[in-house]
Short mmCIF file of C-alpha atoms in Angstrom, two decimals:
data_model
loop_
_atom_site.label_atom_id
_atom_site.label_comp_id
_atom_site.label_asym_id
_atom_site.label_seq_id
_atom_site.Cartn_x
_atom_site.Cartn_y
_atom_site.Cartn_z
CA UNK A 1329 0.00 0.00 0.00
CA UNK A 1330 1.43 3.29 -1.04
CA UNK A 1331 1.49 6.16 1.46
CA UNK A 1332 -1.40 8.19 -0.17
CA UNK A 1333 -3.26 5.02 -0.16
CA UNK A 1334 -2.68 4.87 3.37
CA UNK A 1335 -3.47 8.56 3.89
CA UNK A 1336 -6.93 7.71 2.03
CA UNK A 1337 -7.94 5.29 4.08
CA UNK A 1338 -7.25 6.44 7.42
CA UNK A 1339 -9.33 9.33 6.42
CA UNK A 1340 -12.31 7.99 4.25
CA UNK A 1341 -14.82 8.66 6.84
CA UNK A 1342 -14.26 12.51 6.43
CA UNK A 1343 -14.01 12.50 2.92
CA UNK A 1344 -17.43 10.22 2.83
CA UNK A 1345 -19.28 13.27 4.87
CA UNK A 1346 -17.80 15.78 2.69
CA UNK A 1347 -19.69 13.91 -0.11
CA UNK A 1348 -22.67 14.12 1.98
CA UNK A 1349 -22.59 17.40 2.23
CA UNK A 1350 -22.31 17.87 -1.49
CA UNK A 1351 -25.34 15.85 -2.59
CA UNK A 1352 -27.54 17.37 0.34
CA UNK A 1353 -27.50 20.49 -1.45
CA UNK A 1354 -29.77 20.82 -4.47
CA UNK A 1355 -28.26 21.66 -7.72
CA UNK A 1356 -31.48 20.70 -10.22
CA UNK A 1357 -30.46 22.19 -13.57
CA UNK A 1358 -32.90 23.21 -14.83
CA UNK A 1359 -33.81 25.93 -12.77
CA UNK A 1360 -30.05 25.84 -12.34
CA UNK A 1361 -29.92 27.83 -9.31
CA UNK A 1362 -26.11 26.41 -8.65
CA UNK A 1363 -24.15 29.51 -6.98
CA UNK A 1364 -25.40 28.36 -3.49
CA UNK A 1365 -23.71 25.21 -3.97
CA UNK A 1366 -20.54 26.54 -5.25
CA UNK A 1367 -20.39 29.20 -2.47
CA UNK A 1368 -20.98 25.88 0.35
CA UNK A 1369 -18.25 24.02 -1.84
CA UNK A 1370 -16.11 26.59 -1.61
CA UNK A 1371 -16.73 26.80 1.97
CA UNK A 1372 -15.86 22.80 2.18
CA UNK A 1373 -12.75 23.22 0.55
CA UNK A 1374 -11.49 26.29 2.61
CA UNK A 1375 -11.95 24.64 5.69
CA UNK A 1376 -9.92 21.54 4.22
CA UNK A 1377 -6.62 24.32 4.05
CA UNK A 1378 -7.34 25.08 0.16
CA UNK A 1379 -7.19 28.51 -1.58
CA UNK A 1380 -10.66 28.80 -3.38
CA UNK A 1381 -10.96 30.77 -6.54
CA UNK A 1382 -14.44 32.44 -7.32
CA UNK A 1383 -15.54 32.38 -11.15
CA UNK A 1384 -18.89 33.31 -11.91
CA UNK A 1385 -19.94 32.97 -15.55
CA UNK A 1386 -22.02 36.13 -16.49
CA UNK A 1387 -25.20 36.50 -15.32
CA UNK A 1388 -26.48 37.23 -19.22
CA UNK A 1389 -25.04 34.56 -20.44
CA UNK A 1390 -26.08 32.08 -17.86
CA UNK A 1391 -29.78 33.38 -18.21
CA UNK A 1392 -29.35 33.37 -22.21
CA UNK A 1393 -28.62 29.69 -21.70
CA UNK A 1394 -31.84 28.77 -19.36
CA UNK A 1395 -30.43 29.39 -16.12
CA UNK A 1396 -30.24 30.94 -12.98
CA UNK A 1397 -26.97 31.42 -11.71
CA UNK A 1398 -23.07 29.53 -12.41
CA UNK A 1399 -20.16 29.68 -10.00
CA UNK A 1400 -17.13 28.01 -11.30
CA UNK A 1401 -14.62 26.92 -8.28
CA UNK A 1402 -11.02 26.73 -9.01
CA UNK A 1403 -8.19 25.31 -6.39
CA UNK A 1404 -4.49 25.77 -7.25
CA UNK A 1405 -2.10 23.74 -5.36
CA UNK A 1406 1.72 24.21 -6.78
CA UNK A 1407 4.44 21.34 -5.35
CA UNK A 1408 7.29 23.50 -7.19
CA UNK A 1409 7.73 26.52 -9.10
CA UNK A 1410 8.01 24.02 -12.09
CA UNK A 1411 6.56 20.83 -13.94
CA UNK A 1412 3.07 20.56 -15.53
CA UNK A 1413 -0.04 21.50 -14.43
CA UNK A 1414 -2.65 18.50 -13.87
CA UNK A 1415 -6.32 19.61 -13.40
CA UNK A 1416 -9.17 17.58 -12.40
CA UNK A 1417 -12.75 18.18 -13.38
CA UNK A 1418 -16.01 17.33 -12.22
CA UNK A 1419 -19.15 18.89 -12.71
CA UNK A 1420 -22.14 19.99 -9.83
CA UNK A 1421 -25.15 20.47 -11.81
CA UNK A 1422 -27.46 17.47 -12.13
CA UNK A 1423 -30.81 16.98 -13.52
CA UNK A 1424 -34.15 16.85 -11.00
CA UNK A 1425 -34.67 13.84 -9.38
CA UNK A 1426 -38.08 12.97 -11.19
CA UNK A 1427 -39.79 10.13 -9.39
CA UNK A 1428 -39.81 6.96 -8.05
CA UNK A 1429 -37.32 7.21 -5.59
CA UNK A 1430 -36.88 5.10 -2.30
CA UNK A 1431 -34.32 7.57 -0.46
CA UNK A 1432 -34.31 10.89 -0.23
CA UNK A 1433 -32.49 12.17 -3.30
CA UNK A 1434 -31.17 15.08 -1.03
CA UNK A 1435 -30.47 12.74 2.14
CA UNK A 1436 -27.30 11.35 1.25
CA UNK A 1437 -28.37 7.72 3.14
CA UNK A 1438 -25.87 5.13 3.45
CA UNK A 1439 -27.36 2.18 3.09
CA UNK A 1440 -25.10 -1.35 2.99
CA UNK A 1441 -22.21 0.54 1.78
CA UNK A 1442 -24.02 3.13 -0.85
CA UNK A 1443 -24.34 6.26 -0.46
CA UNK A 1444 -27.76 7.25 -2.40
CA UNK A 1445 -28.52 10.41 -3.48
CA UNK A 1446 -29.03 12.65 -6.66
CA UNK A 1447 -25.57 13.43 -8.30
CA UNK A 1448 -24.51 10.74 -5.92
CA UNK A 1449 -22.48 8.97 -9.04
CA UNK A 1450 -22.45 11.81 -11.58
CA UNK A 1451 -20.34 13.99 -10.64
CA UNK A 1452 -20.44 14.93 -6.71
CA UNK A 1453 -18.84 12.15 -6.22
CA UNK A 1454 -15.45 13.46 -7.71
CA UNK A 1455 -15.62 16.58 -6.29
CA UNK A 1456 -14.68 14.08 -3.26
CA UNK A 1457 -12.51 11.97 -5.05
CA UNK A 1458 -10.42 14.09 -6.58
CA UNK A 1459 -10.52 16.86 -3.62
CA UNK A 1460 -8.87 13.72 -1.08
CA UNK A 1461 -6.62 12.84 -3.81
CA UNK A 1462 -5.19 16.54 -3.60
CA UNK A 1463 -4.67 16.42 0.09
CA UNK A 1464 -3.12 12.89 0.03
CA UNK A 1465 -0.46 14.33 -1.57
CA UNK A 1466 -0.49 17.16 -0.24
CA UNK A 1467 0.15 15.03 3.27
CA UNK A 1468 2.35 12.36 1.23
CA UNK A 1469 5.89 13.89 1.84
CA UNK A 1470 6.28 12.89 -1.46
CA UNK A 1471 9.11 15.28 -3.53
CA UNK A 1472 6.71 16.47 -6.53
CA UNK A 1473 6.90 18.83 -9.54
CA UNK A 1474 4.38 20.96 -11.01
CA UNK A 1475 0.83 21.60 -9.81
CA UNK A 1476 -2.52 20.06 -9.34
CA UNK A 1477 -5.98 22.46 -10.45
CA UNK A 1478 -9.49 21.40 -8.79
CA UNK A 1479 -12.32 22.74 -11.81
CA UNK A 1480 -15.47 22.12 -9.91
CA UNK A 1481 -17.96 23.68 -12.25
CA UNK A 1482 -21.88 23.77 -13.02
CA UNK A 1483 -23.42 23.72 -16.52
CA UNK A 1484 -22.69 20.37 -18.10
CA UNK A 1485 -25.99 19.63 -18.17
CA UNK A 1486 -26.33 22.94 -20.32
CA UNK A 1487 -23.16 21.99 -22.75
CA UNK A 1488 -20.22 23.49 -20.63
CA UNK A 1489 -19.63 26.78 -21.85
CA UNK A 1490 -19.70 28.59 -18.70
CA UNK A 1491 -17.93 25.62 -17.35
CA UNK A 1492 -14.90 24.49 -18.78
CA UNK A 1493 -15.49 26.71 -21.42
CA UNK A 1494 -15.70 29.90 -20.18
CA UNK A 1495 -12.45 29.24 -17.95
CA UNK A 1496 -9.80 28.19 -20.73
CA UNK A 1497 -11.77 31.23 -22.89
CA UNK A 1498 -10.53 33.81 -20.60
CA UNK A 1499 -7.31 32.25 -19.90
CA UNK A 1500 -8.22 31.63 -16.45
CA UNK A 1501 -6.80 27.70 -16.41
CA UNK A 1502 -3.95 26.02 -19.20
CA UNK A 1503 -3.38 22.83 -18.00
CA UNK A 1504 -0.48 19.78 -19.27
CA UNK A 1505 -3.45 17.34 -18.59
CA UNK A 1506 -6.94 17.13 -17.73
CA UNK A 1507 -8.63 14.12 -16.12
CA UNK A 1508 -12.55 14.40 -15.63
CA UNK A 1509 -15.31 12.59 -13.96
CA UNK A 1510 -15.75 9.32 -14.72
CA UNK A 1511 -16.42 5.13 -13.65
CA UNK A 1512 -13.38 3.55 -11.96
CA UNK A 1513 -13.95 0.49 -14.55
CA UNK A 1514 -12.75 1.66 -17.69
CA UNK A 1515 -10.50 4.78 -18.86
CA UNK A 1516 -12.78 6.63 -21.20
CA UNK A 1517 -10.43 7.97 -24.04
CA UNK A 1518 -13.10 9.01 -26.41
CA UNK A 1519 -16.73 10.21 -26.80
CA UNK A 1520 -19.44 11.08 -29.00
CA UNK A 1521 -20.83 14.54 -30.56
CA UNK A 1522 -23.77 16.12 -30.17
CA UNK A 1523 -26.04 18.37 -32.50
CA UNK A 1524 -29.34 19.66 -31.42
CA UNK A 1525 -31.46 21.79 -34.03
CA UNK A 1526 -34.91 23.26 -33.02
CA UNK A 1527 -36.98 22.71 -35.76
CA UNK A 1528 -40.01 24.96 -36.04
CA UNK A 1529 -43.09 24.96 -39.25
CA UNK A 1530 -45.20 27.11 -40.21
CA UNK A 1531 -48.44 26.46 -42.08
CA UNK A 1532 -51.56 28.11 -41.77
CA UNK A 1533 -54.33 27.82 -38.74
CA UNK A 1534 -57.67 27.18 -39.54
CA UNK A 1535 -61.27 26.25 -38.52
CA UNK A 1536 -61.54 22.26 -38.87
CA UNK A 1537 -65.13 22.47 -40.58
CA UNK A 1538 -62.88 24.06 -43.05
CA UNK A 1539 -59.37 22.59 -43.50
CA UNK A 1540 -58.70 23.39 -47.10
CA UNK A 1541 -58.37 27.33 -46.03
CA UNK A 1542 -55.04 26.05 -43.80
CA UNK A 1543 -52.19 24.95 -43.94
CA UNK A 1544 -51.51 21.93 -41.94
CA UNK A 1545 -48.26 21.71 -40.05
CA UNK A 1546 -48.55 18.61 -38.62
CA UNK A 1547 -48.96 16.95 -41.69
CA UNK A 1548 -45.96 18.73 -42.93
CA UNK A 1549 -44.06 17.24 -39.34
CA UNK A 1550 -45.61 14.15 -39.86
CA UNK A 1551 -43.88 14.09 -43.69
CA UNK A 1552 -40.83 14.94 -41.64
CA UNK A 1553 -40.50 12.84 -38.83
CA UNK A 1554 -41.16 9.95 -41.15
CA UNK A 1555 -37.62 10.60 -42.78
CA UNK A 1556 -36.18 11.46 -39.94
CA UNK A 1557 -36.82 7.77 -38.61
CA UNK A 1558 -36.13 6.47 -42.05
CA UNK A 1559 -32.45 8.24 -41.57
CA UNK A 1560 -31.71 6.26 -38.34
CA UNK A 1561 -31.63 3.04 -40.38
CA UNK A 1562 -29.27 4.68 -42.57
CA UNK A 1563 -26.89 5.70 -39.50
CA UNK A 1564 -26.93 1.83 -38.12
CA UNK A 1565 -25.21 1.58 -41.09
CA UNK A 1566 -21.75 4.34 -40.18
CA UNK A 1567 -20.14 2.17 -37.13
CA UNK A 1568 -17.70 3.19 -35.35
CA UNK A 1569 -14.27 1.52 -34.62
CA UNK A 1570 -14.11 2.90 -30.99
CA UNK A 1571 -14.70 0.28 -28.71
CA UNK A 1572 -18.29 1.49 -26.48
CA UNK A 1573 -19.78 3.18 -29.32
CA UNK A 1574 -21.99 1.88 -31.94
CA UNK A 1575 -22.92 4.14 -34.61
CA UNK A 1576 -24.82 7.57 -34.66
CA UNK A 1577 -28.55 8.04 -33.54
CA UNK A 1578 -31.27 10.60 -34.39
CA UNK A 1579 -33.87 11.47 -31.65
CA UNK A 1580 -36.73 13.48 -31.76
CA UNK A 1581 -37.14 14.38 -28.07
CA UNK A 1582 -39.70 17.12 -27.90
CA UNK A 1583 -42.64 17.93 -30.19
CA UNK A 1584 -45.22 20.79 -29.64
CA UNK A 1585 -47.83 22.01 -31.90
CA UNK A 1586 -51.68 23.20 -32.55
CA UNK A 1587 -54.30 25.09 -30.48
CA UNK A 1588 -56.71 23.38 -30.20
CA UNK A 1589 -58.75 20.03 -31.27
CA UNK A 1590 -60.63 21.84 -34.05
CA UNK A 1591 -58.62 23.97 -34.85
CA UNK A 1592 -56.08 22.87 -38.16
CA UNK A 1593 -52.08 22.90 -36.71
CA UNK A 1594 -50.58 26.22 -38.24
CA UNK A 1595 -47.48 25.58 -36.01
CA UNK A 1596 -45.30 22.42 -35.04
CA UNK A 1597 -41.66 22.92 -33.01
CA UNK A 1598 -39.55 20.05 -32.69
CA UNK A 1599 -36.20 19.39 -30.85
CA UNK A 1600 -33.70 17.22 -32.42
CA UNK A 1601 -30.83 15.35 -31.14
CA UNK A 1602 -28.25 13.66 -33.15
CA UNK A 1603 -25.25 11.76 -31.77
CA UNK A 1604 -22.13 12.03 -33.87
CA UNK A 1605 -19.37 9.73 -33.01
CA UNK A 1606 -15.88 10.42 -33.25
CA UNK A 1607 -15.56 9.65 -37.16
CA UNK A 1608 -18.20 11.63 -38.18
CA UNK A 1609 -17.19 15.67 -39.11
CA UNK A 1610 -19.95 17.95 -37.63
CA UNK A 1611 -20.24 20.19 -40.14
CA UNK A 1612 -21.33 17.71 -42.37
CA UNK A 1613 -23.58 16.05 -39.99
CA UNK A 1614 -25.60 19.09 -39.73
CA UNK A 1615 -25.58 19.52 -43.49
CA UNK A 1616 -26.96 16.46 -44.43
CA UNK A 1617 -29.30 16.50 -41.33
CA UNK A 1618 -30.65 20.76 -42.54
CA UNK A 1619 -30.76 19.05 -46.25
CA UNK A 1620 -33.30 16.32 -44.94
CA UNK A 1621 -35.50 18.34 -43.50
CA UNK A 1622 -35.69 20.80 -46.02
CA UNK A 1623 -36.04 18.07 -48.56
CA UNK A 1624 -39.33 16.17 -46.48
CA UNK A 1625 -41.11 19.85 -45.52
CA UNK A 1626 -40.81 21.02 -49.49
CA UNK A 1627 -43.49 18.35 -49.91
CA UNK A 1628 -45.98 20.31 -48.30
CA UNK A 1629 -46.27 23.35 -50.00
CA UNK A 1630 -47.17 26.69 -47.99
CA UNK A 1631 -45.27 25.21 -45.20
CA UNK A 1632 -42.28 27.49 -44.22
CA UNK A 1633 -39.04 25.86 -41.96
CA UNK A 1634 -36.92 27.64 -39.55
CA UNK A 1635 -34.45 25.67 -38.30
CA UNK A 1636 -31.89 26.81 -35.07
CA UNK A 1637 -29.29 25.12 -33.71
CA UNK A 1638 -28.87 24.95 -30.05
CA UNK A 1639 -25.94 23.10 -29.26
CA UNK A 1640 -23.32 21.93 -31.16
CA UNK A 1641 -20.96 19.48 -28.63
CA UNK A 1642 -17.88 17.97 -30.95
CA UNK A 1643 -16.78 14.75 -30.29
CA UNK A 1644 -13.34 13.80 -28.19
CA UNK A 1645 -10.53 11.71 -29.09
CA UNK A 1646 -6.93 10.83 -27.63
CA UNK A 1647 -5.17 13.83 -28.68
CA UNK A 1648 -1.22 13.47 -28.68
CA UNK A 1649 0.32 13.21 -25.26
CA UNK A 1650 -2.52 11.73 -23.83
CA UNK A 1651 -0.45 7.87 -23.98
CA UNK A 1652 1.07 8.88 -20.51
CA UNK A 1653 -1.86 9.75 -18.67
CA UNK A 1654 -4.12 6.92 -20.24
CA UNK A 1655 -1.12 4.58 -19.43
CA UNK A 1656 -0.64 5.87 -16.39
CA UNK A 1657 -4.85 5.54 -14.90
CA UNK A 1658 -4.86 2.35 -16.15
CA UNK A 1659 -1.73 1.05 -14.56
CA UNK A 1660 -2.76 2.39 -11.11
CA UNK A 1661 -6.41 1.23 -11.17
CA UNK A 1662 -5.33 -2.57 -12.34
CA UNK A 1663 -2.84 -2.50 -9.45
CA UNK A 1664 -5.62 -1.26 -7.38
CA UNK A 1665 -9.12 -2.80 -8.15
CA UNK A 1666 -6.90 -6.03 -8.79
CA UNK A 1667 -7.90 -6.58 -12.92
CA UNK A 1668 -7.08 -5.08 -16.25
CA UNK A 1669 -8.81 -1.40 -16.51
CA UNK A 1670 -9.60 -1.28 -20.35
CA UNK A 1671 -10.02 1.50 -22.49
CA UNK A 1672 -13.25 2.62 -24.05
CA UNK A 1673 -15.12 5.20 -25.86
CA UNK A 1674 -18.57 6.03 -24.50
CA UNK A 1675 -21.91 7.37 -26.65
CA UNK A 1676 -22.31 10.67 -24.38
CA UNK A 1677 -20.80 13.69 -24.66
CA UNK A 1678 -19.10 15.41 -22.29
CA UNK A 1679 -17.13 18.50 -21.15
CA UNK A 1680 -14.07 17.32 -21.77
CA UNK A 1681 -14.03 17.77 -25.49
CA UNK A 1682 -13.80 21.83 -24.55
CA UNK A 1683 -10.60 21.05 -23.06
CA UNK A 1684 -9.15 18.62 -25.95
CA UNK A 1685 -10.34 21.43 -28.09
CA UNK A 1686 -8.17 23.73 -26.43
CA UNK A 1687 -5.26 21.03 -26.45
CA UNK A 1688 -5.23 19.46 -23.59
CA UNK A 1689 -4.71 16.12 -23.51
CA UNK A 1690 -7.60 14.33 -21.70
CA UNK A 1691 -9.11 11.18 -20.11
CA UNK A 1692 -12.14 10.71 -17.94
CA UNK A 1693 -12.24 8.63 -14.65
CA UNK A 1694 -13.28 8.54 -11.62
CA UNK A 1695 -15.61 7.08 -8.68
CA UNK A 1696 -18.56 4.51 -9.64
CA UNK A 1697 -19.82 1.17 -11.51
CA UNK A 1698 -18.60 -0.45 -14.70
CA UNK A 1699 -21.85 1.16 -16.65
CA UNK A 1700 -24.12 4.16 -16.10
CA UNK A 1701 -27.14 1.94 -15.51
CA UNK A 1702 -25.74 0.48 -12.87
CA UNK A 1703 -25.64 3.56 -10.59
CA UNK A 1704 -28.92 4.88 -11.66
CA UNK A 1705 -27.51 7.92 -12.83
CA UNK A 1706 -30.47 10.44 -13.94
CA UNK A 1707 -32.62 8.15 -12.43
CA UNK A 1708 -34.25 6.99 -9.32
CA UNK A 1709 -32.42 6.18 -6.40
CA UNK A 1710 -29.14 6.72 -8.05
CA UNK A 1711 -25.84 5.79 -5.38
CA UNK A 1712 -22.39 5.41 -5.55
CA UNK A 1713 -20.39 2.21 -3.94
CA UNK A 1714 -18.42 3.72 -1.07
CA UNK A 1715 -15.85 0.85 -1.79
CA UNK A 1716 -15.82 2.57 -5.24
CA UNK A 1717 -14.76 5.57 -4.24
CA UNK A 1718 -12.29 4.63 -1.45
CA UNK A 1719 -10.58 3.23 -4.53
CA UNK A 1720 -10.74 5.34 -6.96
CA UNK A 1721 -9.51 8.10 -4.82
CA UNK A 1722 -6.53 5.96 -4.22
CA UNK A 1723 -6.46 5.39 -8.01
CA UNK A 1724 -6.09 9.40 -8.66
CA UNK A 1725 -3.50 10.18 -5.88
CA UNK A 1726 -1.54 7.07 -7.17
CA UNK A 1727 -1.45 8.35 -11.10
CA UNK A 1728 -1.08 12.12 -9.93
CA UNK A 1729 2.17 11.37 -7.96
CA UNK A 1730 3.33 9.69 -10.95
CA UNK A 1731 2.53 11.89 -13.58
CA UNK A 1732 4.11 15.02 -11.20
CA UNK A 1733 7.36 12.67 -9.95
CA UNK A 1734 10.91 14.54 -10.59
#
């Protein structure tokens, strides 16, 4: 046993109620109210002996993207005026808890060694995991070089851009590496895309004693969402060679439309979501996705299309440089969890791909199950194996040491 695994151990317990603490404070996005969590993380963290930096996105912004209010935390700790800069990110936000649950999604219950709770799993749990892998070496003794960053931040949910984005836009963090939230089974090294297009049609309301003085829009959606399906059995067809992801998907998650029962449709919106994966190029994803649209609604005539893109999330990849850190997580979580950590891709997107865009070498793990499913994440009664995160804690410390030795 190494002497941060040591340290780890002999002080689980308080990094377990620090957890706690975390998931007993709501961070439901939407409304995404999430300053008051930030501010009692940053409290948390001061009281541990770190230096808390204060980043709150722009209150504009954050309301032009749906939300209430984003506080991004950043810790610097520096072992030597020299040596690269390893950050660690995780992110607050979570959706609601829906229904269906058995605990208290805000209790933070430990129940036969799981600790339940929403954002239990994804991504409280490595604001703990990485925060106790920081002070193990802080206590170590160990003779490091370069630093270690904490980015605890609060839109992922909402596509990172007053996250991670907004702090390598203004400069305020340039890491050597990045390693983000993740499962302590597998080394994520790659992930999928993600374009989302609002889709809206016009046609022409109208009494429905009389239809032929409308336009119908729902016909004209119905035209649409009939190629739209038809498309999907085309992607099936594009697979990818990453190992965890399949091929791309095309879902139409939200649909609204008409007045009233007799009244003919003169307006259908639609929200569209299609998963690129790492082979794909967005540009022409959205391209060919704008062409198919326009292509089923010029089949109704009268029927005019606006079409608006709301988020456009690019895929990630191993970018050069990333061999030592992969290397490195995996090596320290087989010696750990006692079997070969593998490498995968995975079909969400994620923040990370705003740091590889920016360079930075990346690779996401961190405290939980082998899959998502498994720890209920974004669903009821979602918890986190305390074991798990003992472990992957030790897993961190373990690969941080070596990536800042002399």
């Amino acid at each position: 046993m190494s002497t941060t695994d040591t340290w780890i151990a002999n002080n689980f317990n308080d990094e377990v109620r620090f957890l706690q603490q975390l998931v007993r404070i709501p961070t439901d996005t939407p409304p995404g109210n999430n300053a008051p969590h930030a501010d009692r993380t940053a409290e948390l963290l001061k009281e541990l002996g770190f230096t808390v930096e204060k980043h709150p996105a722009p209150l504009w912004a954050v309301q032009a993207a749906g939300m209430q209010s984003v506080t991004n935390l950043v810790v610097r700790h520096r072992f030597s005026t020299y040596g690269p800069t390893v950050a660690l990110n995780a992110h607050g936000d979570v959706v609601p808890p829906g229904d269906g649950w058995t605990h208290d999604p805000y209790g933070a219950e430990i129940v036969d060694g799981k600790l339940y709770g929403r954002a239990a799993a994804v991504s409280k749990s490595d604001f703990a995991t990485y925060t106790f892998a920081l002070l193990a070496l802080k206590n170590s003794g160990l003779p490091l070089k370069g630093a270690v960053e904490l980015h605890f931040t609060y839109d992922e949910e909402f596509g990172g851009e007053l996250g991670p984005g907004w702090l390598l836009r203004e400069a305020i963090t340039r890491p050597k590496f990045l390693i983000a939230a993740g499962f302590s089974y597998q080394v994520v090294t790659a992930h999928n895309g993600c374009l989302q297009l609002e889709v809206t049609l016009n046609g022409l309301a109208s009494h429905a004693a009389y239809p032929s003085t409308g336009i119908d829009a729902l016909q004209a959606a119905n035209k649409m969402l009939t190629a739209l399906y038809a498309h999907n059995d085309v992607l099936k067809t594009r697979l990818s060679a990453v190992p965890g992801i399949t091929h791309p998907y095309l879902n139409v998650g939200r649909i609204e439309g008409g007045s009233n029962t007799n009244v003919v449709p003169g307006k259908v919106v639609m929200k569209l979501d299609r998963r690129m994966i790492p082979e794909e190029d967005a540009t022409q994803v959205e391209a060919e996705l704008r062409a198919l649209i326009d292509a089923a609604v010029a089949q109704s005539p009268g029927v005019t299309l606006d079409i608006k893109r709301l988020l456009l999330a690019h895929s990630m990849q191993p970018l050069p440089g990333a061999e030592r850190l992969i290397s490195a997580l995996q090596k320290h979580a087989e010696d750990v969890f006692g079997e070969p950590i593998p490498t995968s891709g995975t079909p969400l997107y994620t923040d990370v791909r705003l740091y590889t865009a920016h360079g930075v070498p990346a690779a996401i793990y961190g405290a939980g199950p082998r899959t998502v499913l498994e720890s209920n994440a974004k669903r009821a009664d979602e918890h986190l194996v305390l074991d798990d995160l003992k472990r992957a804690t030790q897993v961190i410390a373990r690969t941080l040491a070596d990536l800042l030795k002399p």
